[in-house]
Amino acid sequence: MNIKELLKFAFAYCGIVIGAGFATGQEIMQFFTNNGMASFISIIFSVLIMTFIFRQIAKVGYLYDVESHELPLNKLFGNVFGRILDYLLIFFMFVTSFIMLAGGGSNLNESFGMPTWVGTIVLIVLVSITLMLDFDKIINLLGIATPILLIMVTIMSIYAFSTADMTLSEGATYADSTVPPWNNWWIDAIVYAGLMFGVGFSFITIMGSDTRLYEVVKRGSLLGGFFVLILLLLVNGSLLLNMDSAVTKDVPALVVANAVHPTFGSIYSIVIIVLIYNTVVALMYAVLVRFTRFRSKQYVILLVVLMIVSFFLTRIGFVTLINIFYPLYGYLGIIIAIGYFVLWVRKKVQRSPYYDNTNSEE
């Protein structure tokens, strides 16, 4: 087992997932923290589902050696329904990309006073440059922020728990039960997991295909899931302890970071930007290679068009976009997850390889 390859896979996996479902704290607030004390069990339940399904997604990518998500969808759902899901997934990946760009602009505005539109343009330029790099370099960049985030979130959580003016249960009294999509901890957990499947499905499929060792794919998925679990639990607890002030913010995670020290908060703001950048890169790459050959003329033209359109769509507003699109994206991800679960059950029941080109065991 190559430890370097394992960590590279796990860090990139984690970086993609937490960019859309974690980075600003707004996502955790809406799906988990506003469920009060039940948010902790909701997170555990959600991450267990995520880890299991993402492991299957990465394995299928490796075993079929795919270049995009199109083949797995057609294998799972047939050509007609698979094509419908394909185009829906592309639409929501693009929507999530400009939601993340809007979140990056909001973060730079709250942290450094930079006009939101300027922050959005900065991110668009960085993402565009990255999408012209080699795929292996893109994977390396996606994993950079994860170990830094683990350290910073641990520091934030230790500080929050040691200096809190209220207990977790007291913080839970500030929770707004009307905010979570379903106002039911286990349904919200499933919808959040579905959102992560939608966000990560295409790129993690490609990551699985690009990985040399099957063991790295299997164990890297588990390790990445463990990182996601730890980060979600720590940030959720920190938000509950600062719920009186965090609940009104577009980027509530910054409330916790700034409480440690303003300089620490500024550094965390940069980390959030990197996480948002991670997700936009992953989603845009998946959309681009679905229709064009990597770094071809058509690839560059489509990249420019998508970035220009994204800039104008970010003017709608970050929180508004999350409220509208994230639950819908979650439902699409749930459909994909059900397909992978049925695939896994079928393989177990038949006790024979379902996949076309391998006899590897689970």
Coordinates of C-alpha atoms in Angstrom, one line a residue:
M1 CA 0.0 0.0 0.0
N2 CA 1.4 3.4 -1.0
I3 CA 0.6 5.7 1.9
K4 CA 1.4 8.8 -0.2
E5 CA -1.2 7.8 -2.8
L6 CA -3.7 6.9 -0.1
L7 CA -3.5 10.3 1.6
K8 CA -3.5 12.1 -1.8
F9 CA -6.8 10.3 -2.6
A10 CA -8.3 10.8 0.8
F11 CA -7.4 14.5 1.0
A12 CA -8.7 15.3 -2.5
Y13 CA -11.9 13.3 -1.8
C14 CA -12.4 15.3 1.4
G15 CA -11.5 18.6 -0.3
I16 CA -14.2 18.1 -2.9
V17 CA -17.0 17.1 -0.5
I18 CA -16.4 19.7 2.2
G19 CA -16.2 22.5 -0.3
A20 CA -19.9 22.4 -1.1
G21 CA -21.2 21.0 2.1
F22 CA -19.0 22.5 4.7
A23 CA -16.8 25.4 3.8
T24 CA -18.8 28.5 4.9
G25 CA -20.7 26.8 7.7
Q26 CA -23.9 27.9 6.1
E27 CA -24.5 24.4 4.7
I28 CA -23.9 22.7 8.1
M29 CA -26.2 25.3 9.7
Q30 CA -29.1 24.7 7.3
F31 CA -28.9 20.9 7.3
F32 CA -27.7 20.0 10.7
T33 CA -27.1 22.7 13.4
N34 CA -30.6 24.1 13.2
N35 CA -31.8 20.6 14.3
G36 CA -30.3 21.3 17.7
M37 CA -28.7 18.5 19.7
A38 CA -30.0 15.9 17.2
S39 CA -27.5 17.4 14.7
F40 CA -24.7 15.2 16.0
I41 CA -26.5 11.9 15.4
S42 CA -27.7 13.3 12.0
I43 CA -24.1 14.0 11.0
I44 CA -23.0 10.5 11.9
F45 CA -25.9 8.9 10.0
S46 CA -25.2 11.1 7.0
V47 CA -21.5 10.5 6.8
L48 CA -22.0 6.7 7.1
I49 CA -24.3 6.8 4.1
M50 CA -21.8 9.1 2.2
T51 CA -18.8 6.9 2.9
F52 CA -20.5 3.7 1.8
I53 CA -21.9 5.1 -1.5
F54 CA -18.8 7.2 -2.4
R55 CA -16.7 4.0 -2.0
Q56 CA -18.9 2.2 -4.5
I57 CA -18.7 5.3 -6.8
A58 CA -14.9 5.3 -6.8
K59 CA -14.7 1.6 -7.3
V60 CA -17.0 1.6 -10.3
G61 CA -14.9 4.5 -11.8
Y62 CA -11.7 2.4 -11.3
L63 CA -13.2 -0.9 -12.6
Y64 CA -14.7 0.7 -15.7
D65 CA -11.8 3.1 -16.3
V66 CA -14.2 5.8 -17.3
E67 CA -13.5 9.3 -18.6
S68 CA -16.8 10.9 -17.3
H69 CA -19.9 10.0 -15.3
E70 CA -21.9 9.1 -18.5
L71 CA -21.0 5.4 -18.7
P72 CA -21.7 4.5 -15.0
L73 CA -25.1 6.3 -15.2
N74 CA -26.1 4.4 -18.3
K75 CA -24.9 1.1 -16.8
L76 CA -27.0 1.7 -13.6
F77 CA -30.1 3.2 -15.1
G78 CA -30.2 2.3 -18.7
N79 CA -29.6 4.6 -21.7
V80 CA -32.9 6.6 -21.5
F81 CA -33.1 7.3 -17.8
G82 CA -29.4 7.4 -17.5
R83 CA -29.3 10.2 -20.1
I84 CA -32.0 12.2 -18.2
L85 CA -30.0 11.9 -15.0
D86 CA -26.8 12.8 -16.9
Y87 CA -28.2 16.2 -18.1
L88 CA -29.8 16.9 -14.7
L89 CA -26.5 16.2 -13.0
I90 CA -24.7 18.5 -15.4
F91 CA -27.2 21.3 -14.8
F92 CA -26.9 21.0 -11.0
M93 CA -23.1 20.8 -11.1
F94 CA -23.1 24.0 -13.0
V95 CA -25.6 25.6 -10.6
T96 CA -23.5 24.5 -7.6
S97 CA -20.4 26.0 -9.2
F98 CA -21.9 29.5 -9.3
I99 CA -23.4 29.0 -5.8
M100 CA -19.9 28.3 -4.6
L101 CA -18.5 31.3 -6.4
A102 CA -21.2 33.5 -4.8
G103 CA -20.2 32.0 -1.4
G104 CA -16.6 32.9 -2.1
G105 CA -17.5 36.5 -2.9
S106 CA -19.6 36.7 0.3
N107 CA -16.7 35.3 2.3
L108 CA -14.2 37.9 0.9
N109 CA -16.7 40.6 1.6
E110 CA -17.3 39.6 5.2
S111 CA -13.6 39.0 5.9
F112 CA -11.8 41.7 4.0
G113 CA -14.4 44.2 2.9
M114 CA -13.8 43.3 -0.7
P115 CA -16.8 44.0 -3.0
T116 CA -18.6 40.7 -3.6
W117 CA -18.3 40.9 -7.3
V118 CA -14.6 41.5 -7.2
G119 CA -14.1 38.4 -5.0
T120 CA -16.1 36.4 -7.4
I121 CA -13.9 37.5 -10.3
V122 CA -10.8 36.6 -8.4
L123 CA -12.1 33.1 -7.9
I124 CA -13.2 32.7 -11.5
V125 CA -9.7 33.6 -12.7
L126 CA -8.0 31.1 -10.3
V127 CA -10.4 28.3 -11.3
S128 CA -9.9 29.0 -15.0
I129 CA -6.1 28.8 -14.7
T130 CA -6.3 25.6 -12.7
L131 CA -8.6 23.9 -15.2
M132 CA -5.9 24.2 -17.8
L133 CA -3.4 22.2 -15.7
D134 CA -2.6 18.4 -15.9
F135 CA -5.2 16.2 -14.2
D136 CA -2.6 14.9 -11.7
K137 CA -1.7 18.5 -10.7
I138 CA -5.4 19.3 -10.2
I139 CA -5.8 16.3 -7.8
N140 CA -2.7 17.5 -5.9
L141 CA -4.2 21.0 -5.6
L142 CA -7.6 19.7 -4.4
G143 CA -5.9 17.9 -1.5
I144 CA -3.8 20.8 -0.2
A145 CA -6.4 22.4 2.0
T146 CA -7.6 19.3 3.8
P147 CA -4.7 18.8 6.3
I148 CA -4.6 22.6 7.0
L149 CA -8.4 22.6 7.6
L150 CA -8.2 19.6 10.0
I151 CA -5.6 21.5 12.1
M152 CA -7.5 24.8 12.1
V153 CA -10.9 23.3 12.8
T154 CA -9.4 21.4 15.7
I155 CA -7.9 24.7 17.1
M156 CA -11.3 26.5 16.6
S157 CA -13.2 23.7 18.4
I158 CA -10.8 23.5 21.3
Y159 CA -11.1 27.2 21.8
A160 CA -14.9 27.2 21.4
F161 CA -15.4 24.4 23.9
S162 CA -12.9 25.9 26.4
T163 CA -14.2 29.5 26.3
A164 CA -17.9 29.1 25.6
D165 CA -20.4 31.2 27.5
M166 CA -23.2 28.6 26.9
T167 CA -23.5 24.9 26.7
L168 CA -24.4 22.9 23.6
S169 CA -28.0 22.5 24.8
E170 CA -28.3 26.2 25.5
G171 CA -26.9 26.9 22.0
A172 CA -29.5 24.6 20.6
T173 CA -32.3 26.9 21.9
Y174 CA -31.2 29.4 19.2
A175 CA -31.7 26.8 16.5
D176 CA -34.4 27.7 13.9
S177 CA -36.3 24.6 13.2
T178 CA -37.9 26.1 10.1
V179 CA -34.5 26.4 8.3
P180 CA -33.7 22.7 7.6
P181 CA -35.3 21.4 4.4
W182 CA -37.4 18.8 6.1
N183 CA -37.1 19.7 9.8
N184 CA -36.4 16.1 10.6
W185 CA -32.9 15.1 11.5
W186 CA -32.7 11.8 9.7
I187 CA -34.4 13.0 6.5
D188 CA -32.1 16.1 6.5
A189 CA -29.2 13.7 6.9
I190 CA -30.2 11.7 3.8
V191 CA -30.8 14.9 1.7
Y192 CA -27.4 16.3 2.8
A193 CA -25.8 13.0 1.8
G194 CA -27.6 13.1 -1.5
L195 CA -26.3 16.6 -2.1
M196 CA -22.8 15.4 -1.5
F197 CA -23.4 12.5 -4.0
G198 CA -24.5 15.0 -6.6
V199 CA -21.5 17.2 -6.0
G200 CA -18.9 14.5 -5.7
F201 CA -20.2 11.7 -8.0
S202 CA -18.7 12.8 -11.3
F203 CA -15.3 13.8 -10.1
I204 CA -14.8 11.0 -7.7
T205 CA -15.8 8.6 -10.5
I206 CA -13.0 10.1 -12.5
M207 CA -10.6 10.0 -9.5
G208 CA -11.3 6.3 -9.1
S209 CA -10.5 5.8 -12.8
D210 CA -7.3 7.7 -12.6
T211 CA -6.0 5.9 -9.5
R212 CA -3.4 3.1 -10.1
L213 CA -4.2 0.8 -7.2
Y214 CA -7.6 -0.6 -6.3
E215 CA -6.7 -0.7 -2.6
V216 CA -6.0 3.0 -2.7
V217 CA -9.5 3.6 -4.1
K218 CA -11.2 1.4 -1.4
R219 CA -9.2 2.6 1.6
G220 CA -8.8 6.1 0.5
S221 CA -12.6 6.4 0.3
L222 CA -12.9 5.2 3.9
L223 CA -10.2 7.5 5.1
G224 CA -11.7 10.5 3.3
G225 CA -15.0 9.7 4.9
F226 CA -13.4 9.6 8.3
F227 CA -11.9 13.1 7.8
V228 CA -15.3 14.4 6.7
L229 CA -16.9 13.0 9.8
I230 CA -14.4 14.6 12.2
L231 CA -14.6 18.0 10.5
L232 CA -18.4 18.0 10.4
L233 CA -18.8 17.1 14.1
L234 CA -16.2 19.7 15.3
V235 CA -17.7 22.6 13.2
N236 CA -21.2 21.7 14.2
G237 CA -20.3 21.7 17.9
S238 CA -18.5 25.0 17.5
L239 CA -21.5 26.6 15.7
L240 CA -23.9 25.5 18.5
L241 CA -21.6 27.1 21.1
N242 CA -21.7 30.4 19.1
M243 CA -25.3 30.0 17.9
D244 CA -26.5 33.3 19.2
S245 CA -24.3 35.2 16.8
A246 CA -23.6 32.6 14.1
V247 CA -27.3 32.1 13.2
T248 CA -27.5 35.5 11.5
K249 CA -24.4 35.3 9.3
D250 CA -23.9 34.3 5.7
V251 CA -20.6 32.7 6.6
P252 CA -21.2 31.5 10.2
A253 CA -17.9 29.5 10.4
L254 CA -16.1 32.9 10.5
V255 CA -17.8 33.7 13.8
V256 CA -16.0 30.8 15.4
A257 CA -12.7 31.5 13.7
N258 CA -12.7 35.2 14.5
A259 CA -13.4 34.3 18.2
V260 CA -10.0 32.7 18.3
H261 CA -8.3 35.8 17.0
P262 CA -9.0 38.2 14.1
T263 CA -5.8 37.0 12.3
F264 CA -6.8 33.4 12.7
G265 CA -10.2 34.4 11.2
S266 CA -8.5 36.0 8.2
I267 CA -6.4 32.8 7.6
Y268 CA -9.5 30.7 7.9
S269 CA -11.2 32.9 5.4
I270 CA -8.5 32.1 2.9
V271 CA -8.9 28.4 3.7
I272 CA -12.6 28.7 3.0
I273 CA -11.8 30.3 -0.4
V274 CA -9.5 27.4 -1.2
L275 CA -12.2 24.9 -0.3
I276 CA -14.8 26.7 -2.5
Y277 CA -12.2 26.8 -5.2
N278 CA -11.7 23.0 -4.8
T279 CA -15.4 22.3 -5.4
V280 CA -15.8 24.7 -8.3
V281 CA -12.7 23.1 -10.0
A282 CA -14.0 19.6 -9.5
L283 CA -17.5 20.4 -10.8
M284 CA -16.4 22.5 -13.7
Y285 CA -13.9 19.9 -14.8
A286 CA -16.6 17.2 -14.8
V287 CA -19.0 19.4 -16.9
L288 CA -16.2 20.3 -19.4
V289 CA -14.9 16.8 -20.0
R290 CA -18.5 15.5 -20.4
F291 CA -18.8 17.6 -23.6
T292 CA -15.2 18.3 -24.8
R293 CA -11.8 16.7 -24.9
F294 CA -9.5 18.0 -22.1
R295 CA -7.6 21.2 -23.0
S296 CA -8.9 21.2 -26.6
K297 CA -10.1 24.4 -28.3
Q298 CA -13.7 23.5 -27.5
Y299 CA -12.8 22.9 -23.9
V300 CA -11.3 26.4 -23.6
I301 CA -14.3 28.0 -25.3
L302 CA -16.8 26.2 -23.1
L303 CA -14.8 27.1 -20.0
V304 CA -14.8 30.8 -20.9
V305 CA -18.6 30.8 -21.6
L306 CA -19.4 29.0 -18.4
M307 CA -17.3 31.3 -16.3
I308 CA -18.9 34.4 -17.8
V309 CA -22.4 33.0 -17.3
S310 CA -21.5 32.0 -13.7
F311 CA -20.4 35.5 -12.8
F312 CA -23.8 37.0 -13.7
L313 CA -25.7 34.3 -12.0
T314 CA -23.8 34.9 -8.7
R315 CA -25.6 38.2 -8.4
I316 CA -28.7 36.3 -7.2
G317 CA -27.2 35.9 -3.7
F318 CA -25.5 33.1 -1.8
V319 CA -28.0 32.1 0.9
T320 CA -30.9 32.4 -1.5
L321 CA -29.2 30.0 -4.0
I322 CA -28.5 27.4 -1.3
N323 CA -32.2 27.5 -0.1
I324 CA -33.5 26.9 -3.6
F325 CA -31.1 24.5 -5.3
Y326 CA -29.3 22.5 -2.6
P327 CA -32.4 20.4 -1.5
L328 CA -33.2 19.7 -5.2
Y329 CA -29.6 18.6 -5.9
G330 CA -29.8 16.4 -2.8
Y331 CA -32.8 14.5 -4.2
L332 CA -30.9 13.9 -7.5
G333 CA -28.0 12.6 -5.5
I334 CA -30.3 10.2 -3.6
I335 CA -31.5 8.7 -6.9
I336 CA -27.9 8.1 -7.9
A337 CA -27.1 6.6 -4.5
I338 CA -30.0 4.2 -4.7
G339 CA -28.7 3.0 -8.0
Y340 CA -25.3 2.3 -6.5
F341 CA -26.9 0.6 -3.5
V342 CA -28.9 -1.7 -5.8
L343 CA -25.7 -2.5 -7.7
W344 CA -23.9 -3.5 -4.5
V345 CA -26.9 -5.6 -3.3
R346 CA -27.1 -7.3 -6.7
K347 CA -23.4 -8.1 -6.6
K348 CA -23.6 -9.6 -3.1
V349 CA -26.8 -11.6 -3.8
Q350 CA -25.4 -13.0 -7.1
R351 CA -22.0 -13.8 -5.4
S352 CA -20.4 -13.1 -8.8
P353 CA -18.7 -10.1 -10.3
Y354 CA -21.2 -7.6 -11.7
Y355 CA -18.5 -5.5 -13.3
D356 CA -17.3 -6.1 -16.8
N357 CA -13.6 -6.2 -16.4
T358 CA -12.5 -7.3 -13.0
N359 CA -13.0 -10.0 -10.5
S360 CA -11.8 -7.9 -7.5
E361 CA -13.4 -8.6 -4.2
E362 CA -15.2 -6.1 -2.1

